[in-house]
Amino acid sequence: MYQIKKFSVVPDIPPRIARLRELAYNLWWCWNTDATSLFSRLDRHLWSTLKHNPVQLLSKIDQGKLNAAAKDAAFLAQMDRVLAAMDDYLGRQTWCETEHGELTGKRIAYFSAEFGLHECIPTYSGGLGVLAGDHLKSSSDLGVPLVGITLLYRQGYFSQYLSNDGWQFEEYPVLDLDHMPIERVLDAKGETLRVWVEIGNHSVACQLWVLRVGRAKLYLLDTHMPQNDAEDRAITSRLYAGDQEMRVRQEMVLGVGGFRALIALNESPNICHMNEGHSAFLALERMRHLIQTCELSFEEAKEAVIASTVFTTHTPVPAGIDTFPPALARRYLEPYAGSMGVSVEALLDLGQDRTGNSDSPFSMASLALATTSQANGVSKIHGEVAREMWQSVWPDMPTDELPITHVTNGVHMMSWLSQDMNRLFERYLGPHWADNPLDQAIWERITDIPDAELWRVHETLRGHLVVRARQYIRDQRVRRGAPPSQIAQADEVLNPEALTIGFARRFAAYKRATLFLHDEARLLRLLRDNQRPIQFVIAGKAHPRDNTGKELIKHIVQFARREGVDHRLVFIENYAIDVARYLVQGVDVWLNNPIKRLEASGTSGMKVTPNGGINLSALDGWWPEAYDGTNGWAIGDNHTYDDQPHEDAVESESLYELLEREIIPLFYKRGSDGLPRDWIARMKASMRTCVPQFSANRMVREYAERMYIPSARRWDHMQTDNLEAVRALTTWKSVLRQRWSGVKIEAFDSSNGAERVTGSELVVTARVRLGDIPPKDVSVELYCGLATPDGVIKDAQPTPMRCSNPEAHGVYEYRGAFRCDSSGRHAYTIRVVPHHRNIHHPFEMGLIAWPQQSVTSDSIAQKEYATA
């Protein structure tokens, strides 16, 4: 092929509006409605066609329109107002600076395999990425010093299109990086900044791009460079594509390359946050860096990394965890083991189960758990599920005390709130309501909004959804080569006044997208009712290799072709952020019906509530924390089933009953003024209770106060005196492990009887052999709670006991008391756990001593007593 050289021809932006380019390259514009309307004003049709991409808009717009804008007083006034708002946003004091100044100067690195920030940057697949994008936006709002790290996928995830029979096919268009709001990162010489990552037996070059998100930055690594061969350039081609070999290569670039990029940028992080286990290799790279720069041992470096790492898991089932065959992991870990001065088995051990089986898979989540001090699920239920999933990591430890907590997800409100609803909030909640979206007092003012005004805005949003859905359906039919009559009929689908139910998410089997089709005849009666019409708008993608998910899509599409249904049920192709925005802003009801305990959190329903939509959901993920009986509807109850077909039958019946007896009648119950006042009351209850609690600002505040600040303090403490605290803790742990086998509880008993009165104390003494371990290095605890029929202590309250009488030969007497506040059958026992000011959780070492059944005759493994 002959040689070519590229150059660009772009419109000449007049000096008066030159700052539009600066605005275009900071995604602050995407959650400021005045800014998005400013770009739209330049050329509304082009703005829509280009998926609301301001960089591409400024490159392709007609020069005459730019010249006209530079002379348009109204446009200039709006532009000046937007730029002043951006300058104020970037310059004003933030919540973090005011409330938590100790984070000033710190750097928190947030690693995620995907970030969903806006439709013009399609390097995300779904909920995990959108959650990461909202986390970054809210960190910017709050001034949390957080920087994002991900990969730049040249072909994104995939574009979905459906065949005539409803089968999903995938296309992978190459992104036009020159017209995206990202910029190359340059070094001091003005050349592209690059880092190198050892991938197997060779090194791969990675160049760096930056995306500005308000005050925050997102760095993206890209292996599409001439220095790399075709196989290595493909590492950053597609998100979640390829085989296990490709996945481990991508995760090496994300974790290892991401950390090296921050070092090259002089942005060495104090805290690293792994959003799912995809980036867990960063822990090994941090350890390697500390070993080589601070002359730490492997164990010492591991302690330093543990002290300052946060891990969030989003996966409620083992099958969702990235695992690799040990032989594959060994091949990629060997170069790192050599540079760290340890055997490859030492690195493999961090990611394998605790059975000692060298053939067990290498798990990225296990590696993350082994190298973090703070781990969390993303809802209260998911925290419980995660503790059950990872019980094997901490054998003999009570499940409810395992060091995995939860921080329930939230959504970045201004990214999902409609412009119309925002104007209504400004009028009744106050012009600065968005500055403090967590203030419950502000949301109590929802009741002050006149019903007629709220309903009028919501009906407008439903109308926008119908108009946009018709356009989507028309475009889909044109792409498929449908006859002109079918294309014209697209303008008749959906009714802007009908009860509209939305369902949009990844088409995985556990999300049960077709549960509403369980009794098709019953559903058809509802869809064909012209007196009280209902309609469904459905969207979502199945993973390219998930044929089960594709069958679900096909089932829905073919059902929608039934007579009298095609105008009441539509499936919108190529679900993405722009489609989601119209859906969550325009639906009346948001449907969510996963198999219980399989939805880690879910955030789509949170985006509906500020726009006036109401949730109809199974009690899983975030919804059990939100539902109070007045702010939505619950499908079924909290009961879980072993028989999945039976659960589907029970909960589909619940869904139909709610639709027939509650939802449809409530929606169409109108007063003399035509308003559904009882429905509007439920809308207001949903807004008042859900919006402040399930905000990403609340979520990021929680991460900052519960995770980042404690991690920063530990990191600072560990660094004192040339990391002497790290060395001392490592030595202490090594000695304690060697001596732990000598710990035994020889006897324990209560001196004040087997039956207690409510409000009294149970006083317990114990004789504990510690051997060569001094009492200051352990905590002896009275462990008391409800006694279950199967001999387990439930809802236990560990209470520290006091060493009251040292005896000879390493045996000590301990004494403690438990207040009997509730009646019923209780049980108690004694346990011993490590204690040191610098350990992050007493179970982190996996050491615990319980009394054995052979304990002397004055005690048993679990004493029982009653309080009356």
Short mmCIF file of N, CA and C in Angstrom, two decimals, residues 672-804:
data_model
loop_
_atom_site.label_atom_id
_atom_site.label_comp_id
_atom_site.label_asym_id
_atom_site.label_seq_id
_atom_site.Cartn_x
_atom_site.Cartn_y
_atom_site.Cartn_z
N SER A 672 -61.81 15.10 39.47
CA SER A 672 -62.58 15.95 38.55
C SER A 672 -61.69 16.86 37.72
N ASP A 673 -60.47 17.12 38.22
CA ASP A 673 -59.52 17.95 37.47
C ASP A 673 -58.63 17.13 36.55
N GLY A 674 -58.88 15.82 36.47
CA GLY A 674 -58.10 14.96 35.59
C GLY A 674 -56.77 14.50 36.15
N LEU A 675 -56.51 14.82 37.41
CA LEU A 675 -55.21 14.46 38.01
C LEU A 675 -55.32 13.14 38.78
N PRO A 676 -54.32 12.26 38.63
CA PRO A 676 -54.28 11.03 39.44
C PRO A 676 -53.59 11.33 40.79
N ARG A 677 -54.31 11.93 41.69
CA ARG A 677 -53.68 12.48 42.89
C ARG A 677 -53.04 11.40 43.78
N ASP A 678 -53.66 10.23 43.87
CA ASP A 678 -53.04 9.17 44.67
C ASP A 678 -51.74 8.70 44.03
N TRP A 679 -51.71 8.65 42.71
CA TRP A 679 -50.47 8.29 42.00
C TRP A 679 -49.39 9.35 42.25
N ILE A 680 -49.79 10.60 42.17
CA ILE A 680 -48.84 11.69 42.38
C ILE A 680 -48.29 11.65 43.81
N ALA A 681 -49.13 11.28 44.78
CA ALA A 681 -48.66 11.15 46.16
C ALA A 681 -47.57 10.10 46.27
N ARG A 682 -47.73 9.00 45.51
CA ARG A 682 -46.70 7.95 45.52
C ARG A 682 -45.44 8.43 44.81
N MET A 683 -45.59 9.21 43.75
CA MET A 683 -44.43 9.80 43.09
C MET A 683 -43.63 10.65 44.08
N LYS A 684 -44.35 11.49 44.83
CA LYS A 684 -43.68 12.38 45.78
C LYS A 684 -43.01 11.59 46.90
N ALA A 685 -43.68 10.53 47.36
CA ALA A 685 -43.07 9.70 48.40
C ALA A 685 -41.79 9.05 47.89
N SER A 686 -41.80 8.62 46.64
CA SER A 686 -40.61 8.02 46.03
C SER A 686 -39.47 9.03 45.95
N MET A 687 -39.77 10.23 45.49
CA MET A 687 -38.75 11.28 45.40
C MET A 687 -38.19 11.61 46.78
N ARG A 688 -39.08 11.82 47.74
CA ARG A 688 -38.67 12.28 49.07
C ARG A 688 -37.80 11.25 49.78
N THR A 689 -38.09 9.96 49.61
CA THR A 689 -37.37 8.93 50.36
C THR A 689 -36.17 8.37 49.62
N CYS A 690 -36.21 8.36 48.29
CA CYS A 690 -35.16 7.67 47.53
C CYS A 690 -34.05 8.60 47.02
N VAL A 691 -34.43 9.79 46.57
CA VAL A 691 -33.44 10.61 45.87
C VAL A 691 -32.24 10.97 46.75
N PRO A 692 -32.43 11.50 47.96
CA PRO A 692 -31.23 11.86 48.73
C PRO A 692 -30.42 10.66 49.18
N GLN A 693 -31.10 9.55 49.51
CA GLN A 693 -30.39 8.39 50.05
C GLN A 693 -29.60 7.65 48.99
N PHE A 694 -30.11 7.61 47.76
CA PHE A 694 -29.45 6.81 46.72
C PHE A 694 -28.78 7.70 45.68
N SER A 695 -28.11 8.71 46.21
CA SER A 695 -27.32 9.64 45.42
C SER A 695 -25.86 9.20 45.43
N ALA A 696 -25.18 9.39 44.31
CA ALA A 696 -23.74 9.08 44.28
C ALA A 696 -22.96 10.00 45.20
N ASN A 697 -23.48 11.20 45.48
CA ASN A 697 -22.80 12.07 46.44
C ASN A 697 -22.80 11.43 47.82
N ARG A 698 -23.93 10.82 48.22
CA ARG A 698 -23.95 10.09 49.49
C ARG A 698 -22.98 8.93 49.44
N MET A 699 -22.97 8.20 48.34
CA MET A 699 -22.09 7.04 48.19
C MET A 699 -20.62 7.45 48.31
N VAL A 700 -20.21 8.50 47.59
CA VAL A 700 -18.80 8.91 47.61
C VAL A 700 -18.43 9.48 48.98
N ARG A 701 -19.34 10.21 49.61
CA ARG A 701 -19.07 10.66 50.99
C ARG A 701 -18.80 9.47 51.90
N GLU A 702 -19.61 8.43 51.73
CA GLU A 702 -19.44 7.25 52.57
C GLU A 702 -18.10 6.59 52.30
N TYR A 703 -17.73 6.46 51.03
CA TYR A 703 -16.40 5.91 50.72
C TYR A 703 -15.30 6.78 51.33
N ALA A 704 -15.46 8.09 51.22
CA ALA A 704 -14.42 8.99 51.74
C ALA A 704 -14.27 8.82 53.25
N GLU A 705 -15.38 8.82 53.97
CA GLU A 705 -15.32 8.82 55.43
C GLU A 705 -15.05 7.44 56.01
N ARG A 706 -15.56 6.40 55.37
CA ARG A 706 -15.40 5.05 55.92
C ARG A 706 -14.22 4.31 55.34
N MET A 707 -13.78 4.67 54.14
CA MET A 707 -12.73 3.92 53.45
C MET A 707 -11.47 4.75 53.20
N TYR A 708 -11.63 5.87 52.48
CA TYR A 708 -10.46 6.60 52.04
C TYR A 708 -9.70 7.25 53.20
N ILE A 709 -10.42 7.92 54.09
CA ILE A 709 -9.73 8.61 55.19
C ILE A 709 -9.04 7.63 56.12
N PRO A 710 -9.69 6.54 56.58
CA PRO A 710 -8.95 5.56 57.38
C PRO A 710 -7.75 4.97 56.65
N SER A 711 -7.90 4.71 55.35
CA SER A 711 -6.77 4.19 54.58
C SER A 711 -5.64 5.20 54.50
N ALA A 712 -6.00 6.48 54.30
CA ALA A 712 -4.96 7.52 54.23
C ALA A 712 -4.22 7.63 55.56
N ARG A 713 -4.95 7.53 56.65
CA ARG A 713 -4.30 7.59 57.96
C ARG A 713 -3.37 6.41 58.17
N ARG A 714 -3.82 5.22 57.77
CA ARG A 714 -2.93 4.04 57.91
C ARG A 714 -1.69 4.20 57.05
N TRP A 715 -1.90 4.69 55.81
CA TRP A 715 -0.77 4.87 54.91
C TRP A 715 0.23 5.87 55.50
N ASP A 716 -0.27 6.99 56.04
CA ASP A 716 0.62 7.97 56.64
C ASP A 716 1.37 7.37 57.83
N HIS A 717 0.65 6.61 58.65
CA HIS A 717 1.29 6.01 59.82
C HIS A 717 2.36 5.00 59.39
N MET A 718 2.04 4.22 58.37
CA MET A 718 3.00 3.20 57.92
C MET A 718 4.27 3.83 57.37
N GLN A 719 4.17 5.06 56.82
CA GLN A 719 5.33 5.68 56.20
C GLN A 719 6.27 6.35 57.20
N THR A 720 5.84 6.50 58.44
CA THR A 720 6.67 7.20 59.41
C THR A 720 7.97 6.44 59.65
N ASP A 721 9.01 7.21 59.94
CA ASP A 721 10.33 6.63 60.26
C ASP A 721 10.77 5.63 59.20
N ASN A 722 10.67 6.06 57.95
CA ASN A 722 11.17 5.24 56.85
C ASN A 722 10.49 3.87 56.83
N LEU A 723 9.17 3.90 56.96
CA LEU A 723 8.34 2.68 56.91
C LEU A 723 8.65 1.70 58.03
N GLU A 724 9.12 2.22 59.16
CA GLU A 724 9.44 1.35 60.28
C GLU A 724 8.20 0.65 60.81
N ALA A 725 7.04 1.31 60.77
CA ALA A 725 5.81 0.68 61.25
C ALA A 725 5.46 -0.54 60.42
N VAL A 726 5.74 -0.49 59.12
CA VAL A 726 5.49 -1.64 58.26
C VAL A 726 6.38 -2.81 58.66
N ARG A 727 7.65 -2.51 58.87
CA ARG A 727 8.58 -3.57 59.23
C ARG A 727 8.22 -4.18 60.58
N ALA A 728 7.84 -3.33 61.53
CA ALA A 728 7.50 -3.84 62.86
C ALA A 728 6.24 -4.70 62.81
N LEU A 729 5.25 -4.29 62.03
CA LEU A 729 4.01 -5.07 61.93
C LEU A 729 4.28 -6.41 61.27
N THR A 730 5.10 -6.42 60.24
CA THR A 730 5.42 -7.67 59.56
C THR A 730 6.10 -8.65 60.51
N THR A 731 7.05 -8.14 61.27
CA THR A 731 7.74 -9.01 62.24
C THR A 731 6.76 -9.53 63.29
N TRP A 732 5.89 -8.64 63.77
CA TRP A 732 4.91 -9.04 64.80
C TRP A 732 4.01 -10.14 64.27
N LYS A 733 3.53 -10.01 63.04
CA LYS A 733 2.65 -11.03 62.47
C LYS A 733 3.38 -12.37 62.32
N SER A 734 4.62 -12.31 61.88
CA SER A 734 5.38 -13.54 61.70
C SER A 734 5.56 -14.28 63.02
N VAL A 735 5.90 -13.54 64.05
CA VAL A 735 6.09 -14.17 65.37
C VAL A 735 4.77 -14.73 65.89
N LEU A 736 3.69 -13.95 65.73
CA LEU A 736 2.40 -14.40 66.25
C LEU A 736 1.94 -15.68 65.55
N ARG A 737 2.15 -15.77 64.24
CA ARG A 737 1.75 -16.98 63.52
C ARG A 737 2.52 -18.20 64.04
N GLN A 738 3.80 -18.00 64.30
CA GLN A 738 4.61 -19.12 64.81
C GLN A 738 4.13 -19.60 66.16
N ARG A 739 3.63 -18.69 66.99
CA ARG A 739 3.28 -19.03 68.37
C ARG A 739 1.80 -19.34 68.56
N TRP A 740 0.98 -19.13 67.52
CA TRP A 740 -0.47 -19.22 67.71
C TRP A 740 -0.94 -20.62 68.11
N SER A 741 -0.26 -21.64 67.68
CA SER A 741 -0.70 -23.00 68.01
C SER A 741 -0.74 -23.25 69.52
N GLY A 742 -0.04 -22.41 70.28
CA GLY A 742 -0.03 -22.58 71.74
C GLY A 742 -1.23 -21.95 72.44
N VAL A 743 -2.12 -21.26 71.67
CA VAL A 743 -3.27 -20.60 72.28
C VAL A 743 -4.40 -21.62 72.48
N LYS A 744 -4.88 -21.73 73.74
CA LYS A 744 -5.97 -22.66 74.03
C LYS A 744 -6.85 -22.07 75.13
N ILE A 745 -8.16 -22.26 74.99
CA ILE A 745 -9.11 -21.88 76.04
C ILE A 745 -9.34 -23.12 76.89
N GLU A 746 -8.82 -23.13 78.09
CA GLU A 746 -8.84 -24.34 78.91
C GLU A 746 -10.15 -24.50 79.68
N ALA A 747 -10.80 -23.41 80.04
CA ALA A 747 -12.06 -23.51 80.77
C ALA A 747 -12.77 -22.17 80.74
N PHE A 748 -14.10 -22.19 80.78
CA PHE A 748 -14.87 -20.96 80.95
C PHE A 748 -16.23 -21.31 81.53
N ASP A 749 -16.77 -20.37 82.30
CA ASP A 749 -18.06 -20.66 82.94
C ASP A 749 -18.64 -19.36 83.49
N SER A 750 -19.94 -19.41 83.77
CA SER A 750 -20.62 -18.30 84.41
C SER A 750 -20.79 -18.60 85.88
N SER A 751 -20.53 -17.63 86.71
CA SER A 751 -20.60 -17.82 88.15
C SER A 751 -21.96 -17.47 88.72
N ASN A 752 -22.86 -16.92 87.87
CA ASN A 752 -24.13 -16.47 88.44
C ASN A 752 -25.34 -17.16 87.80
N GLY A 753 -25.20 -18.45 87.49
CA GLY A 753 -26.35 -19.27 87.15
C GLY A 753 -26.65 -19.35 85.67
N ALA A 754 -27.51 -20.33 85.33
CA ALA A 754 -27.87 -20.60 83.94
C ALA A 754 -29.14 -19.86 83.53
N GLU A 755 -29.74 -19.12 84.43
CA GLU A 755 -30.94 -18.38 84.08
C GLU A 755 -30.81 -16.96 84.62
N ARG A 756 -31.05 -16.00 83.75
CA ARG A 756 -30.88 -14.62 84.14
C ARG A 756 -32.17 -13.85 83.89
N VAL A 757 -32.33 -12.75 84.58
CA VAL A 757 -33.49 -11.87 84.41
C VAL A 757 -33.11 -10.76 83.43
N THR A 758 -34.07 -10.36 82.60
CA THR A 758 -33.82 -9.28 81.65
C THR A 758 -33.29 -8.04 82.37
N GLY A 759 -32.21 -7.49 81.85
CA GLY A 759 -31.59 -6.32 82.44
C GLY A 759 -30.43 -6.65 83.35
N SER A 760 -30.28 -7.93 83.72
CA SER A 760 -29.15 -8.32 84.56
C SER A 760 -27.93 -8.61 83.71
N GLU A 761 -26.83 -8.94 84.36
CA GLU A 761 -25.59 -9.25 83.65
C GLU A 761 -25.23 -10.72 83.81
N LEU A 762 -24.71 -11.26 82.73
CA LEU A 762 -24.11 -12.59 82.78
C LEU A 762 -22.60 -12.38 82.97
N VAL A 763 -22.06 -12.86 84.07
CA VAL A 763 -20.64 -12.69 84.37
C VAL A 763 -19.93 -14.01 84.06
N VAL A 764 -18.89 -13.92 83.24
CA VAL A 764 -18.18 -15.12 82.78
C VAL A 764 -16.70 -14.98 83.08
N THR A 765 -16.11 -16.06 83.53
CA THR A 765 -14.65 -16.13 83.70
C THR A 765 -14.11 -17.22 82.80
N ALA A 766 -12.87 -17.05 82.38
CA ALA A 766 -12.24 -18.02 81.49
C ALA A 766 -10.77 -18.18 81.85
N ARG A 767 -10.26 -19.38 81.67
CA ARG A 767 -8.84 -19.64 81.84
C ARG A 767 -8.26 -19.91 80.45
N VAL A 768 -7.32 -19.04 80.04
CA VAL A 768 -6.80 -19.06 78.67
C VAL A 768 -5.29 -19.27 78.70
N ARG A 769 -4.82 -20.25 77.94
CA ARG A 769 -3.38 -20.47 77.79
C ARG A 769 -2.89 -19.73 76.56
N LEU A 770 -1.97 -18.81 76.74
CA LEU A 770 -1.40 -18.04 75.64
C LEU A 770 0.01 -18.47 75.28
N GLY A 771 0.61 -19.34 76.08
CA GLY A 771 1.97 -19.78 75.78
C GLY A 771 2.94 -18.62 75.81
N ASP A 772 3.67 -18.42 74.73
CA ASP A 772 4.68 -17.37 74.66
C ASP A 772 4.13 -16.03 74.15
N ILE A 773 2.83 -15.94 73.96
CA ILE A 773 2.23 -14.70 73.46
C ILE A 773 1.81 -13.84 74.64
N PRO A 774 2.27 -12.58 74.71
CA PRO A 774 1.85 -11.71 75.82
C PRO A 774 0.40 -11.29 75.66
N PRO A 775 -0.32 -11.07 76.75
CA PRO A 775 -1.73 -10.71 76.68
C PRO A 775 -2.01 -9.48 75.82
N LYS A 776 -1.08 -8.54 75.71
CA LYS A 776 -1.32 -7.34 74.91
C LYS A 776 -1.48 -7.64 73.43
N ASP A 777 -1.05 -8.81 72.99
CA ASP A 777 -1.10 -9.16 71.57
C ASP A 777 -2.36 -9.91 71.18
N VAL A 778 -3.26 -10.10 72.12
CA VAL A 778 -4.51 -10.78 71.81
C VAL A 778 -5.68 -10.04 72.43
N SER A 779 -6.86 -10.34 71.93
CA SER A 779 -8.10 -9.90 72.55
C SER A 779 -8.91 -11.15 72.87
N VAL A 780 -9.21 -11.34 74.15
CA VAL A 780 -10.07 -12.44 74.58
C VAL A 780 -11.48 -11.88 74.71
N GLU A 781 -12.44 -12.52 74.02
CA GLU A 781 -13.77 -11.95 73.92
C GLU A 781 -14.85 -12.92 74.37
N LEU A 782 -15.82 -12.39 75.08
CA LEU A 782 -17.04 -13.12 75.39
C LEU A 782 -17.96 -12.97 74.19
N TYR A 783 -18.39 -14.09 73.64
CA TYR A 783 -19.16 -14.10 72.38
C TYR A 783 -20.54 -14.63 72.70
N CYS A 784 -21.53 -13.72 72.75
CA CYS A 784 -22.86 -14.08 73.24
C CYS A 784 -23.94 -13.59 72.29
N GLY A 785 -24.97 -14.43 72.10
CA GLY A 785 -26.08 -14.05 71.23
C GLY A 785 -27.21 -15.04 71.35
N LEU A 786 -28.15 -14.99 70.39
CA LEU A 786 -29.29 -15.90 70.40
C LEU A 786 -28.85 -17.32 70.02
N ALA A 787 -29.43 -18.31 70.68
CA ALA A 787 -29.11 -19.71 70.39
C ALA A 787 -30.10 -20.25 69.37
N THR A 788 -29.62 -20.73 68.23
CA THR A 788 -30.48 -21.31 67.21
C THR A 788 -30.62 -22.81 67.45
N PRO A 789 -31.67 -23.44 66.92
CA PRO A 789 -31.86 -24.87 67.13
C PRO A 789 -30.71 -25.74 66.62
N ASP A 790 -29.99 -25.25 65.61
CA ASP A 790 -28.88 -26.04 65.06
C ASP A 790 -27.55 -25.75 65.74
N GLY A 791 -27.59 -25.10 66.90
CA GLY A 791 -26.39 -24.94 67.70
C GLY A 791 -25.47 -23.81 67.27
N VAL A 792 -26.02 -22.82 66.61
CA VAL A 792 -25.22 -21.68 66.17
C VAL A 792 -25.64 -20.45 66.97
N ILE A 793 -24.66 -19.59 67.25
CA ILE A 793 -24.97 -18.33 67.92
C ILE A 793 -25.27 -17.27 66.87
N LYS A 794 -26.46 -16.66 66.97
CA LYS A 794 -26.92 -15.69 65.99
C LYS A 794 -26.91 -14.29 66.60
N ASP A 795 -26.63 -13.29 65.76
CA ASP A 795 -26.62 -11.88 66.20
C ASP A 795 -25.72 -11.70 67.43
N ALA A 796 -24.54 -12.29 67.36
CA ALA A 796 -23.63 -12.26 68.51
C ALA A 796 -23.06 -10.86 68.73
N GLN A 797 -22.73 -10.58 69.98
CA GLN A 797 -22.11 -9.32 70.37
C GLN A 797 -20.79 -9.63 71.08
N PRO A 798 -19.67 -9.57 70.34
CA PRO A 798 -18.38 -9.82 71.00
C PRO A 798 -18.08 -8.73 72.03
N THR A 799 -17.70 -9.14 73.23
CA THR A 799 -17.40 -8.21 74.31
C THR A 799 -16.01 -8.51 74.84
N PRO A 800 -15.07 -7.55 74.80
CA PRO A 800 -13.72 -7.80 75.31
C PRO A 800 -13.74 -8.17 76.79
N MET A 801 -12.89 -9.14 77.15
CA MET A 801 -12.76 -9.56 78.53
C MET A 801 -11.45 -9.00 79.08
N ARG A 802 -11.40 -8.84 80.41
CA ARG A 802 -10.24 -8.24 81.05
C ARG A 802 -9.39 -9.32 81.71
N CYS A 803 -8.07 -9.19 81.48
CA CYS A 803 -7.15 -10.13 82.14
C CYS A 803 -7.09 -9.77 83.62
N SER A 804 -7.61 -10.65 84.47
CA SER A 804 -7.76 -10.30 85.89
C SER A 804 -6.74 -10.97 86.80
#
